[in-house]
Short mmCIF file of C-alpha atoms in Angstrom, two decimals:
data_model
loop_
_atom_site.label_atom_id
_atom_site.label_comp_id
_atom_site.label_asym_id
_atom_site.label_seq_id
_atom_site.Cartn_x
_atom_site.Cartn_y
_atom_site.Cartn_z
CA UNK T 1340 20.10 14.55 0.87
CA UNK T 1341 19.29 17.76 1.69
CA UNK T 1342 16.47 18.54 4.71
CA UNK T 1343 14.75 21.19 2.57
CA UNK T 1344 13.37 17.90 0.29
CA UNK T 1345 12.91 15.84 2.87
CA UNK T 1346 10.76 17.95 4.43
CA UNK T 1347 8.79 18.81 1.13
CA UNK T 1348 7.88 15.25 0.88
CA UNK T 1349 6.94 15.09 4.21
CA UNK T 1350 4.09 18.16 3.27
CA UNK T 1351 4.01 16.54 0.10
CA UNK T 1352 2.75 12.99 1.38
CA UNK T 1353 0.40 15.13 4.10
CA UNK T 1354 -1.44 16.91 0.74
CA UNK T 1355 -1.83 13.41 -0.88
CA UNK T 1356 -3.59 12.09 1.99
CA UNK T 1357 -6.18 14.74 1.60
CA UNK T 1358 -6.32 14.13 -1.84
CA UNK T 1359 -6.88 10.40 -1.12
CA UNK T 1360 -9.40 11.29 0.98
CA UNK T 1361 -11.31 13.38 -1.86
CA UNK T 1362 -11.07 10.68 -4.19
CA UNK T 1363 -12.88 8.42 -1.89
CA UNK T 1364 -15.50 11.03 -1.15
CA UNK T 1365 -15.92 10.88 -4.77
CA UNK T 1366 -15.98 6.93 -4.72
CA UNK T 1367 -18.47 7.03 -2.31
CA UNK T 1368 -21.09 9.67 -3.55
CA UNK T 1369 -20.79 7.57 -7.10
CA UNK T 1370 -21.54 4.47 -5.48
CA UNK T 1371 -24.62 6.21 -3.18
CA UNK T 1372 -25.88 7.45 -6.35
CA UNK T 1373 -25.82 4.06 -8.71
CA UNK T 1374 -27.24 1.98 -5.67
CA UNK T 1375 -30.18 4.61 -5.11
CA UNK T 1376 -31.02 4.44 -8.65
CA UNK T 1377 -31.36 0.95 -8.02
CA UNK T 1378 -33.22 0.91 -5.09
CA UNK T 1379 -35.33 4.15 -6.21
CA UNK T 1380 -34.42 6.18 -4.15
CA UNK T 1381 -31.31 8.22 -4.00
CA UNK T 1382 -30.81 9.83 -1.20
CA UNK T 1383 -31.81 6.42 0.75
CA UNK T 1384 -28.45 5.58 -1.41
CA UNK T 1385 -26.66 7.96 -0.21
CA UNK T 1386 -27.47 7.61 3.14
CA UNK T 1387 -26.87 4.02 3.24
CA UNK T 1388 -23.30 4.66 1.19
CA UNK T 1389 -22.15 7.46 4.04
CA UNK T 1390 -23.17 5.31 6.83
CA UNK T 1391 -20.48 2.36 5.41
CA UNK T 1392 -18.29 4.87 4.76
CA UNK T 1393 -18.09 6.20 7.88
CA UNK T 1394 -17.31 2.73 9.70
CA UNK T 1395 -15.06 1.82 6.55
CA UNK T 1396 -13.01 4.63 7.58
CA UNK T 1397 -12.81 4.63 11.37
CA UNK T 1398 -11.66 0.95 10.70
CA UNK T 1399 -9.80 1.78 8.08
CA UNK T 1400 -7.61 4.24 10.57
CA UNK T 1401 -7.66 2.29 13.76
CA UNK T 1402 -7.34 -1.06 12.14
CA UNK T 1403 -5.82 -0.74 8.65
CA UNK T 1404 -1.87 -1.50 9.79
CA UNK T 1405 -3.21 -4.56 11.85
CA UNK T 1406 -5.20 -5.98 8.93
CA UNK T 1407 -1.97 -5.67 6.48
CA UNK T 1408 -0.21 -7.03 8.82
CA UNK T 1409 -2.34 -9.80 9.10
CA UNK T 1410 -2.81 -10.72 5.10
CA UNK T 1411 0.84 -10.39 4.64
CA UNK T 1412 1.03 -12.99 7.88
CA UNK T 1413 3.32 -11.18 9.62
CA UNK T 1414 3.99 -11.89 13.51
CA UNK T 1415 6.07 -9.87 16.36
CA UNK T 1416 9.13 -10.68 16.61
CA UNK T 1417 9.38 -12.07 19.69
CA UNK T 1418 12.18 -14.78 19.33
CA UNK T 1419 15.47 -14.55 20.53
CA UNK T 1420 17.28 -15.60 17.29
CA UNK T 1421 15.75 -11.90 16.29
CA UNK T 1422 17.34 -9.91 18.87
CA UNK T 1423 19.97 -8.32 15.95
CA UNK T 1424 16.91 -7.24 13.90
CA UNK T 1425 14.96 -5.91 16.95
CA UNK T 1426 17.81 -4.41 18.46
CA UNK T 1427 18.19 -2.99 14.82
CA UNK T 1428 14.86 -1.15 14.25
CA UNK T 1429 15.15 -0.08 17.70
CA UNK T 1430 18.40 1.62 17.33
CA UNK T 1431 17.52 3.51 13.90
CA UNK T 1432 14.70 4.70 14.94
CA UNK T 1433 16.83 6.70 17.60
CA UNK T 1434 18.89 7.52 14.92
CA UNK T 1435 15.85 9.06 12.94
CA UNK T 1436 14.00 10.44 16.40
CA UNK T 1437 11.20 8.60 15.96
CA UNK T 1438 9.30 6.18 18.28
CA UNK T 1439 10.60 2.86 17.96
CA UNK T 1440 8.38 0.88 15.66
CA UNK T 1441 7.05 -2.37 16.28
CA UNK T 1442 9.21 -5.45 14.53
CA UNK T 1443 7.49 -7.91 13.00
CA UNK T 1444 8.41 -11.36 10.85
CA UNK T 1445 6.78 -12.59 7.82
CA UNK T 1446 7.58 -16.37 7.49
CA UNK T 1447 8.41 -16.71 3.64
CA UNK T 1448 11.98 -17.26 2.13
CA UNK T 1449 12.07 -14.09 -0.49
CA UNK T 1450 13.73 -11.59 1.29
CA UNK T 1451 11.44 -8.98 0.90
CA UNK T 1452 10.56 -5.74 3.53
CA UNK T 1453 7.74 -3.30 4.06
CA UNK T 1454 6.52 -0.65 7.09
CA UNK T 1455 3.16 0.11 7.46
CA UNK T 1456 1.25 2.23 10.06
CA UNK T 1457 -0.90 5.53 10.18
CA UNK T 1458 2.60 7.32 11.53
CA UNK T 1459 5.36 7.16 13.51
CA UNK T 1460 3.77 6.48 16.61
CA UNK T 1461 1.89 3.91 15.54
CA UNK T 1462 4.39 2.12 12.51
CA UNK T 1463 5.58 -1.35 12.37
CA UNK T 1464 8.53 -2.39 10.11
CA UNK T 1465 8.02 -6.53 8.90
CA UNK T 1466 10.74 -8.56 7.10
CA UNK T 1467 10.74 -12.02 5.63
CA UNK T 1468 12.92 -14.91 7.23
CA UNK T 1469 14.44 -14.86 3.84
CA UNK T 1470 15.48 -11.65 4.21
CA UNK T 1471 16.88 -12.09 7.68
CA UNK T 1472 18.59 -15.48 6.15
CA UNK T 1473 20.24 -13.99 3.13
CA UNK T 1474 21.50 -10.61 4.23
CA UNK T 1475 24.52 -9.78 6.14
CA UNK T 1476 23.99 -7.20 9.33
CA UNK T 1477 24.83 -4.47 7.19
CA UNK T 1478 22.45 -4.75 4.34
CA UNK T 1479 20.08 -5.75 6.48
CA UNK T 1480 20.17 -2.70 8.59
CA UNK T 1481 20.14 -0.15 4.83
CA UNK T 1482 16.86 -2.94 4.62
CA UNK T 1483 15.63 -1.46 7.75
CA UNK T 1484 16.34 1.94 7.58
CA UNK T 1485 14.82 2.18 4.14
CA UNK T 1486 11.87 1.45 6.29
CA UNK T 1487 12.62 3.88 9.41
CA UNK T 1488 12.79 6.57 6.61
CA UNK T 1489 9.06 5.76 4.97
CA UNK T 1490 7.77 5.94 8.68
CA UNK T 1491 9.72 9.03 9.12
CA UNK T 1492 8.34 11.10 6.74
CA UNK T 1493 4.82 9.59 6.83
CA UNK T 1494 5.06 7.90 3.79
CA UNK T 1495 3.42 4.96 5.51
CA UNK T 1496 0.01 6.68 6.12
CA UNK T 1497 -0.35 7.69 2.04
CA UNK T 1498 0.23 3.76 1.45
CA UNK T 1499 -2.32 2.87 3.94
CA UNK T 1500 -4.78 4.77 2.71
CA UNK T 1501 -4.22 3.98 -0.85
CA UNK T 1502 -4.33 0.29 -0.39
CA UNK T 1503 -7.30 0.65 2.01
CA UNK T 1504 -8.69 2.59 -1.74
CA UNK T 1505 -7.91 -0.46 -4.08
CA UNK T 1506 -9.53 -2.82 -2.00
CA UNK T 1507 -12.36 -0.46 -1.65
CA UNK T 1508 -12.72 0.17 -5.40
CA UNK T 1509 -12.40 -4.08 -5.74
CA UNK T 1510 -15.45 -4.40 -3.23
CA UNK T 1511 -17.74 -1.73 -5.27
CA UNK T 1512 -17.18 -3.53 -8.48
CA UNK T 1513 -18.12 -6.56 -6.78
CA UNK T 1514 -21.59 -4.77 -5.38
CA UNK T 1515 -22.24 -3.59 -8.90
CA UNK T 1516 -21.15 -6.87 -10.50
CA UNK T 1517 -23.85 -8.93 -8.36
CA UNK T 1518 -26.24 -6.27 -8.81
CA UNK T 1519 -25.98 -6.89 -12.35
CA UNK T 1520 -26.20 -10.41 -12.01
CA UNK T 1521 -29.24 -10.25 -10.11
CA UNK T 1522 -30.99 -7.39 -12.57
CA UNK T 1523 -30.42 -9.41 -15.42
CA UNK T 1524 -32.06 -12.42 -13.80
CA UNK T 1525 -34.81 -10.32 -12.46
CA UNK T 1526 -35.87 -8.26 -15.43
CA UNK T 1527 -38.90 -10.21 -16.51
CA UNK T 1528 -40.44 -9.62 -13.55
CA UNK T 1529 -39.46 -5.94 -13.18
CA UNK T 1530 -40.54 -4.41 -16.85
CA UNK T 1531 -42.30 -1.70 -14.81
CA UNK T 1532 -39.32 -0.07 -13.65
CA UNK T 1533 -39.18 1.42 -17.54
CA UNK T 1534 -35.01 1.10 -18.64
CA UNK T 1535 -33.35 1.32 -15.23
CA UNK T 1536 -31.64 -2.25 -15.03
CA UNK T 1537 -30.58 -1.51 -18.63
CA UNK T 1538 -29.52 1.72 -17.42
CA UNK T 1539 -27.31 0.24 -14.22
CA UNK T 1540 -25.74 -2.26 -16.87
CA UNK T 1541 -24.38 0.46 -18.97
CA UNK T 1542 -23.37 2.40 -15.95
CA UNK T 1543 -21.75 -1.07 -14.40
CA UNK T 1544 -20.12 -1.62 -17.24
CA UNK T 1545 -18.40 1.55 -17.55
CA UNK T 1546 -17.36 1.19 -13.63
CA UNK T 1547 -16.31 -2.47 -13.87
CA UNK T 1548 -14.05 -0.73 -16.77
CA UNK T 1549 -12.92 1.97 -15.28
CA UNK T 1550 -11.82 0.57 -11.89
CA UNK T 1551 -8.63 -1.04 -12.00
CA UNK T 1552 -7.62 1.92 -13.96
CA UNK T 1553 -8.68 3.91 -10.89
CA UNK T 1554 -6.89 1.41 -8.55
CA UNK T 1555 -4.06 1.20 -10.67
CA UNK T 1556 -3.98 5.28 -10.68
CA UNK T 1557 -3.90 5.30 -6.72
CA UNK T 1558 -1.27 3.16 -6.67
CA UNK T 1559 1.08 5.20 -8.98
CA UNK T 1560 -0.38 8.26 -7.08
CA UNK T 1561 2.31 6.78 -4.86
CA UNK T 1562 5.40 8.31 -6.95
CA UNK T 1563 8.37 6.14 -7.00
CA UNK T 1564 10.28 9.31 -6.04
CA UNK T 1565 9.70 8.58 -2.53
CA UNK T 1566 11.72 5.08 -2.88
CA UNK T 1567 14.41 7.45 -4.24
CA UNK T 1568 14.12 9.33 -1.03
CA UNK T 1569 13.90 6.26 1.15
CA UNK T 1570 16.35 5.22 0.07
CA UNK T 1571 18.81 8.41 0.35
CA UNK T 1572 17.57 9.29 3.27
CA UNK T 1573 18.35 5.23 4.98
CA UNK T 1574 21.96 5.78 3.91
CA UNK T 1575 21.78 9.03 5.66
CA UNK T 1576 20.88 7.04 8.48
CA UNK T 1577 23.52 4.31 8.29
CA UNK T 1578 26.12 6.10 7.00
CA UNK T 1579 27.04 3.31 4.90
CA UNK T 1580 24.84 3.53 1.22
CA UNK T 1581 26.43 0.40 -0.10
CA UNK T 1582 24.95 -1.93 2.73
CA UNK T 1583 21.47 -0.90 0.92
CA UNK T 1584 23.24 -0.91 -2.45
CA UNK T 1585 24.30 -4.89 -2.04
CA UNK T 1586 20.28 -5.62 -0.31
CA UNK T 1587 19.00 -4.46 -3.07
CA UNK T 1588 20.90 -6.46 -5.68
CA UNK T 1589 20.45 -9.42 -3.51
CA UNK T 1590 16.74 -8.53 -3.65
CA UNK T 1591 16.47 -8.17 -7.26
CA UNK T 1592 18.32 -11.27 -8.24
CA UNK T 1593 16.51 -13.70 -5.72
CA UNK T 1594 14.32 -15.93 -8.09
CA UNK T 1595 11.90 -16.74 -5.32
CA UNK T 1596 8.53 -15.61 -5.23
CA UNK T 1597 6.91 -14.17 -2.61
CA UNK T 1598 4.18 -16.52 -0.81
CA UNK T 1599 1.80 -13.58 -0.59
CA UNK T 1600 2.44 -11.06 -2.92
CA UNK T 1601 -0.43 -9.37 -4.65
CA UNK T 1602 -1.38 -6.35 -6.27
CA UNK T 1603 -3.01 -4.91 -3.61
CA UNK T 1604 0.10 -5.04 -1.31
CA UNK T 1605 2.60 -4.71 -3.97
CA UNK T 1606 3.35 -1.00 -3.06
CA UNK T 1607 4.51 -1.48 0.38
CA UNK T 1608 7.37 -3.88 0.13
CA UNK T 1609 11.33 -2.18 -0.24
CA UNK T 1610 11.23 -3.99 -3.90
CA UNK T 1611 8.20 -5.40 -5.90
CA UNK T 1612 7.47 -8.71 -5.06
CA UNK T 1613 5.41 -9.26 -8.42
CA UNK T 1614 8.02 -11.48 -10.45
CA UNK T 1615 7.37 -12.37 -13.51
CA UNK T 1616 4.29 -10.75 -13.69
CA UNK T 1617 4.12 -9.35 -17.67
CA UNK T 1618 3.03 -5.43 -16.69
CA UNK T 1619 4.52 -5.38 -13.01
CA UNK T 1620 8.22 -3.40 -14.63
CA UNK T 1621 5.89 -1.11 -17.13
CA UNK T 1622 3.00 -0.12 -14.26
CA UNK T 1623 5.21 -0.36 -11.07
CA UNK T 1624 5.21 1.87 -8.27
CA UNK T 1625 8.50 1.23 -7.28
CA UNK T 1626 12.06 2.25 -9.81
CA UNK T 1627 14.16 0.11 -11.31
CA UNK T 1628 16.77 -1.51 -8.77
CA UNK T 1629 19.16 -1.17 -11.23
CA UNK T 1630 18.74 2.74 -10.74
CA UNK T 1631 18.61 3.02 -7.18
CA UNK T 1632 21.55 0.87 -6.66
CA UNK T 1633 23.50 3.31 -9.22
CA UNK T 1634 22.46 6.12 -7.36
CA UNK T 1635 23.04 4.77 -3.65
CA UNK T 1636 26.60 4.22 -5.00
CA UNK T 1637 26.90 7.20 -6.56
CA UNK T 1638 26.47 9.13 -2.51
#
């Protein structure tokens, strides 16, 4: 793989995060807007919008790797009968001259993988038990350095931030959705407030619409060309593509589902964990295994 793209996705990933961060500017000034309408007032709207912003995002930063971690239920590593995967992470990391990351275990038997963090000094890489269970040390270590790459080159803090944005976008939906709710109840008693609850429901409407379109438009904001570079980039590491060649096959053909896959997470993990889900092969973020295997082997 040749440094000159690596390093383009690296400034690539860094414009996206600004990007992100304009679209949630956006998000926000909407929302301030439609909830001073309702309240009559919009710059009390506004103000009130900014002000949860503001602590949505400082959270967001210093907290947003801990609280993935903690819906996908994944726990440090601490046991002994881990030391290979540790020792692993630990070693790769050298390998890629980045801070070691944090190894964590997510208790589930699909062998599944993600990293997550703001950047590489503060990254974590997670596997299932399944995954530990069903690989052999060298496809689990193109499993790992998949994910040493994606901290590497910072694709990590573009995922954060865009999964952070989904659940954001699912919340205001939510706030306009009981808004709504409570208009429509309400409007006998509020008929001198002219056509503003008829207005918000036409407005809601269009926003309860147009968000998972929004969400889903984050996630693909994501391009699957970085799993492509992940992925080149691993063997690069491990000198040894067909370890992450036979993981994910493995991956691909393993019929169980994982325990806490969702849409919201989806993105993260080496290899979607939405099986069987009817649109999760013609809206995924992540390429066909079938290609990346043929290309890994292809090296």
């Amino acid at each position: 793989m040749p440094f000159s793209s690596f390093y383009d996705q690296i400034e690539s990933n860094k414009r996206k995060t600004y990007l992100l961060f304009f679209v949630f500017f956006l998000v926000l000034v909407s929302l301030g807007f439609f909830i001073g309408v309702y309240l009559g007032s919009v710059e009390f709207g506004i103000e009130i919008t900014f002000i949860f912003g503001i602590f949505y995002s400082l959270l967001v930063y210093f907290q947003g790797a801990s609280m993935l971690l903690s819906l996908t239920g994944a726990q440090p590593a601490t046991d002994r009968k881990y030391v290979f995967y540790v020792d692993t992470v630990e070693g790769l990391a050298i390998a890629a001259g980045i801070p070691a990351p944090k190894a964590y275990v997510i208790q589930d038997p699909a062998p599944n993988a993600f990293a997550t963090g703001r950047d590489p000094k503060n990254s974590y890489v997670a596997v299932t038990t399944g995954l530990l269970d069903k690989m052999s040390r060298q496809e689990l270590e193109g499993v790992v350095a998949h994910e040493i790459s994606h901290i590497q080159n910072y694709d990590i803090r573009v995922s954060l931030y865009a999964v952070i944005m989904v659940g954001l976008i699912g919340i205001i939906s939510n706030i306009f959705l009981r808004s709504f709710l409570y208009s429509g109840r309400g409007s006998n008693n509020r008929k001198g407030e002219g056509g503003g609850g008829g207005f918000l429901l036409i407005i809601g409407i269009i926003f309860m619409i147009l968000a998972p379109i929004i969400a889903q438009l984050i996630r693909l904001a994501i391009s699957r060309q970085r799993e492509f570079l992940a992925d080149a980039n691993g063997a690069r590491l491990t000198r040894y593509p067909e370890g992450l060649a036979s993981a994910l096959e493995k991956i691909g053909k393993d019929p169980t589902q994982l325990q806490r896959a969702d849409d919201t997470t989806a993105q993260l993990y080496i290899a979607s964990p939405l099986k069987g889900k009817m649109l999760s092969g013609l809206l995924s973020t992540h390429p066909p295994i079938e290609e990346r295997v043929k290309r890994l082997r292809s090296m």
